[in-house]
Coordinates of C-alpha atoms and ligand atoms in Angstrom, one line a residue:
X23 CA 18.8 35.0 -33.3
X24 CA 17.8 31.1 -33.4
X25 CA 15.2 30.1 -30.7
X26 CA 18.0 28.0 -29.2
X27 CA 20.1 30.9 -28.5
X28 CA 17.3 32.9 -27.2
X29 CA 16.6 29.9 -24.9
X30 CA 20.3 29.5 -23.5
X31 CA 20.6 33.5 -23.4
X32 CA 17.4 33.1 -20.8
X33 CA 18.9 29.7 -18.8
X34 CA 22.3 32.3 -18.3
X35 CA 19.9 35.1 -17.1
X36 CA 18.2 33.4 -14.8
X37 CA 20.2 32.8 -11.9
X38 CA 21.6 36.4 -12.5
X39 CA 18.0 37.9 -12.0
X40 CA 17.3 36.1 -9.1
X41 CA 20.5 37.2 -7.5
X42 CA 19.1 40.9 -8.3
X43 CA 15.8 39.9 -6.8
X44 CA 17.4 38.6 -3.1
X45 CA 19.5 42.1 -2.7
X46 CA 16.3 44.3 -3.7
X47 CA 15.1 44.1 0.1
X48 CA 18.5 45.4 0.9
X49 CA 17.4 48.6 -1.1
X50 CA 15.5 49.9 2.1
X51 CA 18.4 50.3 4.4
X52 CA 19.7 54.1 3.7
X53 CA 22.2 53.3 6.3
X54 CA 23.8 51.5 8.9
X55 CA 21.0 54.2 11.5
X56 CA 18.4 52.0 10.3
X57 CA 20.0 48.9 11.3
X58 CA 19.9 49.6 15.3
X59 CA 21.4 46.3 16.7
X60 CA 24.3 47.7 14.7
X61 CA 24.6 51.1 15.9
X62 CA 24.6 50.7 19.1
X63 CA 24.5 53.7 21.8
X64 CA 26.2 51.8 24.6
X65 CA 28.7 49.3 26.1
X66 CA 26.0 46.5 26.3
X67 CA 25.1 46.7 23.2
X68 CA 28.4 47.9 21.7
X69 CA 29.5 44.0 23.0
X70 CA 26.2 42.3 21.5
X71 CA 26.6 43.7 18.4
X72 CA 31.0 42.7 18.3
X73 CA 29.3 38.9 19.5
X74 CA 26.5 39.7 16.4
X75 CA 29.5 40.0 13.7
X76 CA 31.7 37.2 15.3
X77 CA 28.6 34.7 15.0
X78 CA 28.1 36.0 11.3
X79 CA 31.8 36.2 10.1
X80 CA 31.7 32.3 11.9
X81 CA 29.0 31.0 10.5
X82 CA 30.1 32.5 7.0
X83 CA 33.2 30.6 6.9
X84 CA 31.1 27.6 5.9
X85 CA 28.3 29.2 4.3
X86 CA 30.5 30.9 1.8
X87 CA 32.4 28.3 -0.1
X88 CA 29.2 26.1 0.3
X89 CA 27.6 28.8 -2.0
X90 CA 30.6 28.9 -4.4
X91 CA 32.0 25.5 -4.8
X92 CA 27.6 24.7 -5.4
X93 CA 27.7 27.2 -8.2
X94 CA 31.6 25.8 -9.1
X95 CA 30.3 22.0 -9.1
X96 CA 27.1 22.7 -11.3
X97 CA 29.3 24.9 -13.7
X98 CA 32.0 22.0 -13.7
X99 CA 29.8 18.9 -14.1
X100 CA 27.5 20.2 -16.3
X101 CA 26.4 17.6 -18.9
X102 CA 28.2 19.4 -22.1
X103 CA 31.5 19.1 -20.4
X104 CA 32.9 16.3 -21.4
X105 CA 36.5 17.2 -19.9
X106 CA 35.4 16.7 -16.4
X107 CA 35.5 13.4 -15.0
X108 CA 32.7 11.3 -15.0
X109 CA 32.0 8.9 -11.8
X110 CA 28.3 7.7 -11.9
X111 CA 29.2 5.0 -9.4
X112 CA 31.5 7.3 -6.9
X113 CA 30.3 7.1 -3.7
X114 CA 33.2 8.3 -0.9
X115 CA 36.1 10.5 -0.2
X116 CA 37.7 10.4 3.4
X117 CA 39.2 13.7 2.9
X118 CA 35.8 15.2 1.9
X119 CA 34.3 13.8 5.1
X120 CA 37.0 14.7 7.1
X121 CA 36.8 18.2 5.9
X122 CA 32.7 18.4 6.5
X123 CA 32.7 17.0 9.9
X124 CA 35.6 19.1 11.4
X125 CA 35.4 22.6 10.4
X126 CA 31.7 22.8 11.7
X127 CA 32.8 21.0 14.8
X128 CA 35.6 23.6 15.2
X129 CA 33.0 26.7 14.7
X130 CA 30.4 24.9 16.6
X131 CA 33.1 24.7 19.7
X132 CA 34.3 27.9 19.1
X133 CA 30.9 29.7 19.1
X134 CA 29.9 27.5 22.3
X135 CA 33.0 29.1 24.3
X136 CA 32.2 32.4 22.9
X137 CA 28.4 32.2 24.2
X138 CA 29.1 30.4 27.1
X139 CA 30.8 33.7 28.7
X140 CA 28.9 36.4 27.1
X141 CA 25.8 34.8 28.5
X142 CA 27.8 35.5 31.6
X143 CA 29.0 38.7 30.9
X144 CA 26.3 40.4 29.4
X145 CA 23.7 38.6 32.4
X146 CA 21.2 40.9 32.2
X147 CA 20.7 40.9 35.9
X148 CA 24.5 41.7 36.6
X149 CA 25.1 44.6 38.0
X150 CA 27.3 47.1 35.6
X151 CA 30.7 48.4 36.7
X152 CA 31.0 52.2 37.0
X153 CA 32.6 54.7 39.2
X154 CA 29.4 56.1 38.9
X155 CA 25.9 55.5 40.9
X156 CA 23.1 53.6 39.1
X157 CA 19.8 55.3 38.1
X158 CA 17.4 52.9 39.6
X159 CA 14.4 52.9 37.6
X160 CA 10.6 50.9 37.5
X161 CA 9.1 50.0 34.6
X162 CA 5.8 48.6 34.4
X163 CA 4.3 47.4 31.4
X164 CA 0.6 48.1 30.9
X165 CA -1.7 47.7 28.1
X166 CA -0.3 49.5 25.7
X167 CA 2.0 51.9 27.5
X168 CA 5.0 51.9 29.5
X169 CA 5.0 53.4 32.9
X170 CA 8.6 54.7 34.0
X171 CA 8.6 55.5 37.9
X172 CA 11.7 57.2 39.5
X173 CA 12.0 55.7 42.6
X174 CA 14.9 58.1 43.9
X175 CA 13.2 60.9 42.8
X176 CA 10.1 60.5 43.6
X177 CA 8.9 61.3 39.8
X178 CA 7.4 59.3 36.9
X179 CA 6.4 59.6 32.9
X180 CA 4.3 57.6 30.4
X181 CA 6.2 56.7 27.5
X182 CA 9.0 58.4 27.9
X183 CA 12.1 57.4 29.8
X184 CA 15.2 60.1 30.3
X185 CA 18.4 58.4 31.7
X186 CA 21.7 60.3 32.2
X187 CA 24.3 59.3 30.1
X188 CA 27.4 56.7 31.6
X189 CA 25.6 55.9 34.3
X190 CA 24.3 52.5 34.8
X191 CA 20.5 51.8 34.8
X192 CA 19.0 49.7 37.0
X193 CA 15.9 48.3 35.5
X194 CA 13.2 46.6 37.9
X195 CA 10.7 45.2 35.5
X196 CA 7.3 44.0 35.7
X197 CA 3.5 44.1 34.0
X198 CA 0.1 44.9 35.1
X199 CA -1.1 42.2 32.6
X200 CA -0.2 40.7 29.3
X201 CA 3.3 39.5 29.2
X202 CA 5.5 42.1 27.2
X203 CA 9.0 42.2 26.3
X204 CA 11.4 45.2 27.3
X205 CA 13.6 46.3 24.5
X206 CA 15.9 49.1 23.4
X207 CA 17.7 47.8 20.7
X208 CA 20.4 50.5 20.7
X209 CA 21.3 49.9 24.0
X210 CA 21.2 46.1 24.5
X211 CA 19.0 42.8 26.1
X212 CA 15.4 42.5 26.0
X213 CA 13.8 41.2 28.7
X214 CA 10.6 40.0 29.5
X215 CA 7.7 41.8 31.6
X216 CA 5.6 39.9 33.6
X217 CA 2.8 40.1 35.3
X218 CA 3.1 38.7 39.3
X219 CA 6.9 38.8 38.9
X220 CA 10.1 41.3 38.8
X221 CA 12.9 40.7 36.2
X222 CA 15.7 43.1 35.5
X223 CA 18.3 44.8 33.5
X224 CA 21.7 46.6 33.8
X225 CA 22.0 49.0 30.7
X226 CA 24.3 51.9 30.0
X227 CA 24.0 54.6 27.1
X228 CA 27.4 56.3 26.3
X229 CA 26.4 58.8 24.0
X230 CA 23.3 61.2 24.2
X231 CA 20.7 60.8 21.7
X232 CA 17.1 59.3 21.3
X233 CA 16.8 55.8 20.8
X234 CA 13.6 53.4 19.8
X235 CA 11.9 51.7 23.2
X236 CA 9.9 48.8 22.5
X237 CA 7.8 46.2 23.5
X238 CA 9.5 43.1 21.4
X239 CA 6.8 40.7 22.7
X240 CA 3.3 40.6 20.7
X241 CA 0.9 41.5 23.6
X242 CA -2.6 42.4 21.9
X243 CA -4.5 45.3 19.8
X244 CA -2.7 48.5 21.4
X245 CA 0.7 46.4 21.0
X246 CA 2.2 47.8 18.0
X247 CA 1.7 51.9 19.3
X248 CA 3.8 50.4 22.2
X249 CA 6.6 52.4 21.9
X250 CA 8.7 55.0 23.8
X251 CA 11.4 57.0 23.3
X252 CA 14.4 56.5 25.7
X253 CA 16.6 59.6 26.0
X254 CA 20.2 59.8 26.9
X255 CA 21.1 63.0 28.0
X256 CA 23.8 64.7 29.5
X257 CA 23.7 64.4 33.1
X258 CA 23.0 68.2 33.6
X259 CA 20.3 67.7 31.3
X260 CA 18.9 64.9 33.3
X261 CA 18.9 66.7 36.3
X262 CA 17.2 69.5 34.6
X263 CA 14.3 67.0 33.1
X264 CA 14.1 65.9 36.9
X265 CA 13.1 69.1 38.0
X266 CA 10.7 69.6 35.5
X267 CA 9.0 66.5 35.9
X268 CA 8.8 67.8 39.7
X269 CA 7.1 70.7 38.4
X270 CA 4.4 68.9 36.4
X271 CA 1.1 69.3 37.6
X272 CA 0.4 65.5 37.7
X273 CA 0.7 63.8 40.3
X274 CA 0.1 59.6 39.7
X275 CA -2.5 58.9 42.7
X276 CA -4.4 55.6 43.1
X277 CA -7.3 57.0 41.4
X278 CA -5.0 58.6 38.5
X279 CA -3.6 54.8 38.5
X280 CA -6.1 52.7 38.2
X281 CA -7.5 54.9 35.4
X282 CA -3.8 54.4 33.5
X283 CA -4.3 50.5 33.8
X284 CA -7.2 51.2 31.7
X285 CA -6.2 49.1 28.6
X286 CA -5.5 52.4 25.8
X287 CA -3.1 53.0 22.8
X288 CA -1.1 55.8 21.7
X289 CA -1.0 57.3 24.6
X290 CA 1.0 60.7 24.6
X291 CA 3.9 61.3 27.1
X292 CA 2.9 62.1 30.2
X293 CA 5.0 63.1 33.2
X294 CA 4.1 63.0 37.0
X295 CA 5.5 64.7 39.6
X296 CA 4.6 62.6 42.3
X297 CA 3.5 58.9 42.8
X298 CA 2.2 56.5 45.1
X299 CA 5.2 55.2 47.4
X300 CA 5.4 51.4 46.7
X301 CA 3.9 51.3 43.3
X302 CA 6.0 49.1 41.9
X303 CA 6.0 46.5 44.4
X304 CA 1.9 46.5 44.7
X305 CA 1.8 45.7 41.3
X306 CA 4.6 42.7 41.7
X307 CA 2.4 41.6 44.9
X308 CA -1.0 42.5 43.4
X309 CA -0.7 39.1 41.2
X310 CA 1.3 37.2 43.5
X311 CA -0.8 37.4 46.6
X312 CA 1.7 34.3 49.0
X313 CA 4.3 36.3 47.7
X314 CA 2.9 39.8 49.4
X315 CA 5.2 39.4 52.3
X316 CA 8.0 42.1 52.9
X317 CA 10.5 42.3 50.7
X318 CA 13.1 40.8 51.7
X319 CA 17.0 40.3 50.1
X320 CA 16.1 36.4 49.8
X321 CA 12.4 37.0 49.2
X322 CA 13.6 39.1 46.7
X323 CA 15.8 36.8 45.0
X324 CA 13.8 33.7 44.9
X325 CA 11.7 35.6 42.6
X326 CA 14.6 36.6 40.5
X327 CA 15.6 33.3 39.9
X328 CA 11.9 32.3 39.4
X329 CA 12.2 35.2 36.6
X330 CA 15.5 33.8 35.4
X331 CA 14.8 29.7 34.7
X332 CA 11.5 30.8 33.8
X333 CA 9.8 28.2 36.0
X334 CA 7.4 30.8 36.9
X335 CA 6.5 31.1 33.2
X336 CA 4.5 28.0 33.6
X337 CA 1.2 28.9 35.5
X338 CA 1.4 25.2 37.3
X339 CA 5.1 26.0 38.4
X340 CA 3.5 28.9 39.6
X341 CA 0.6 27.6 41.2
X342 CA 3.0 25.1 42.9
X343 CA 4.9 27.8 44.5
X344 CA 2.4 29.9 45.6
X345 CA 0.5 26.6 47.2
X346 CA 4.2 25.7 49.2
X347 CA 4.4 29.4 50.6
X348 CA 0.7 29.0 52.1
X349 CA 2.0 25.9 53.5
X350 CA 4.9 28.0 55.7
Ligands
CU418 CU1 8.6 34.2 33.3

């Protein structure tokens, strides 16, 4: 072998090893269970993952033949082929413009109609339809644990949140302090946890199983052992983990509270069978103080749509509104 063949034998590897090098990360997905946005566990996020693929397959029908007419064009005009034409001074082609500009506009339109309604339809503070009753459930966000209260049952758990299965959940969400993000990929939408303000979610699981709670929002030391497991069960098996948390010895008093605030990590499940009534609105007022007033339907929803443009994000917007409540 001349040293000019073992040169060109390396300029043909090349590309091939580097294509062998961008699937190795691939290697780590055993299967589609490790991918969860893609294995979803309910309606929600049986629709977010269809609008997932639909954006991908999309997007692919440009990024696809970019890739091969690239490779086809550098293959084609390379400087030993001196059958293709050569046009140093070429400079336009109507039909090549014509083709650039419209089929991106056409996916661009076509993925704006298609987001314009799910943002709609999957509204994370629209109500699911069911025959059967929601689950209404509290979640506050504290450094680094989630605390799940019960309000219709009177019961709540650390870390741990049981939901019956096709029946819609009715999240109420807020934070003690750092800002968090509420997520179960499995079943659909993250949303953010606040301090001083409510947000919510509608969710639904379809099958039983155990899927991965998070907190998808980076929120300090404890942050990354700030996980839970969220369990769909049967509803006979819910009812049973109801009466079982009634039975725990634990009941979440002021006292038992304010030591949970506490910042901790890795906290280990913990299930109450009692807690203080109003929790979760002390904690939305505790931050919040012109806001403390009962809560009322429109009370109520000025605060959700504070939560939803995110005005209240911005500590002046905030300031502004709690300074034009004094004033009334
Ligand atoms: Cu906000």
């Amino acid at each position: 072998m001349t040293r000019g063949s073992l040169t060109r034998a390396a300029r043909a590897l090349g590309p091939l090893a580097l294509l062998a090098l961008a699937f190795l990360p691939l290697g780590g997905c055993s299967s589609l269970g490790d991918l969860e946005l893609l294995n979803p566990g309910g309606d929600i996020g049986a629709q977010e993952k269809n609008l997932i693929l639909i954006a991908l397959g999309l997007m692919l029908l440009v990024v696809i033949p970019v890739i091969l007419l690239t490779l086809f064009f550098a293959w084609r005009y390379r400087a030993s082929n001196t059958k293709a034409t050569y046009a140093p001074k070429w400079a336009h082609s109507t039909a090549i413009e014509v083709v650039v500009w419209t089929i991106p506009c056409l996916i661009v339109a076509t993925l704006a109609v298609l987001i314009w309604r799910t943002t709609h339809s999957l509204d994370p503070y629209k109500p699911l339809e069911s025959n059967a009753a929601p689950v209404h459930v509290e979640v506050v966000a504290l450094n680094w644990k989630w605390l799940f209260i019960y309000p219709d049952y009177g019961v709540a758990s650390v870390n741990h949140l049981e939901l019956p299965t096709n029946r819609p959940v009715d999240f109420k969400i807020t934070a003690e302090s750092m800002m968090n993000s509420f997520f179960i990929p499995q079943l659909g939408s993250q949303i953010y946890a606040m301090a001083g303000m409510q947000t919510q979610l509608h969710l639904i699981a379809d099958k039983p199983g155990t899927y991965a709670g998070l907190s998808a929002s980076f929120s300090g030391p404890g942050f990354s052992d700030m996980h839970f497991a969220a369990v769909a069960a049967e509803p006979k098996d819910f009812d049973a983990w109801v009466q079982e948390a009634k039975g725990s010895r634990l009941t979440l008093d002021q006292d038992t509270y304010e030591a949970l605030e506490k910042p901790s990590s890795k906290v280990p499940v913990t299930i109450y069978s009692s807690v203080i009534p109003g929790l979760f609105d002390s904690v939305v007022d505790k931050y919040m103080p012109a806001m403390a007033m009962p809560h009322t339907a429109s009370n109520d929803q000025a605060m959700n749509d504070q939560a939803m443009n995110g005005q209240a994000m911005n500590s002046a917007a905030v300031r502004q509104t709690t300074a034009k409540a004094e004033e009334q």
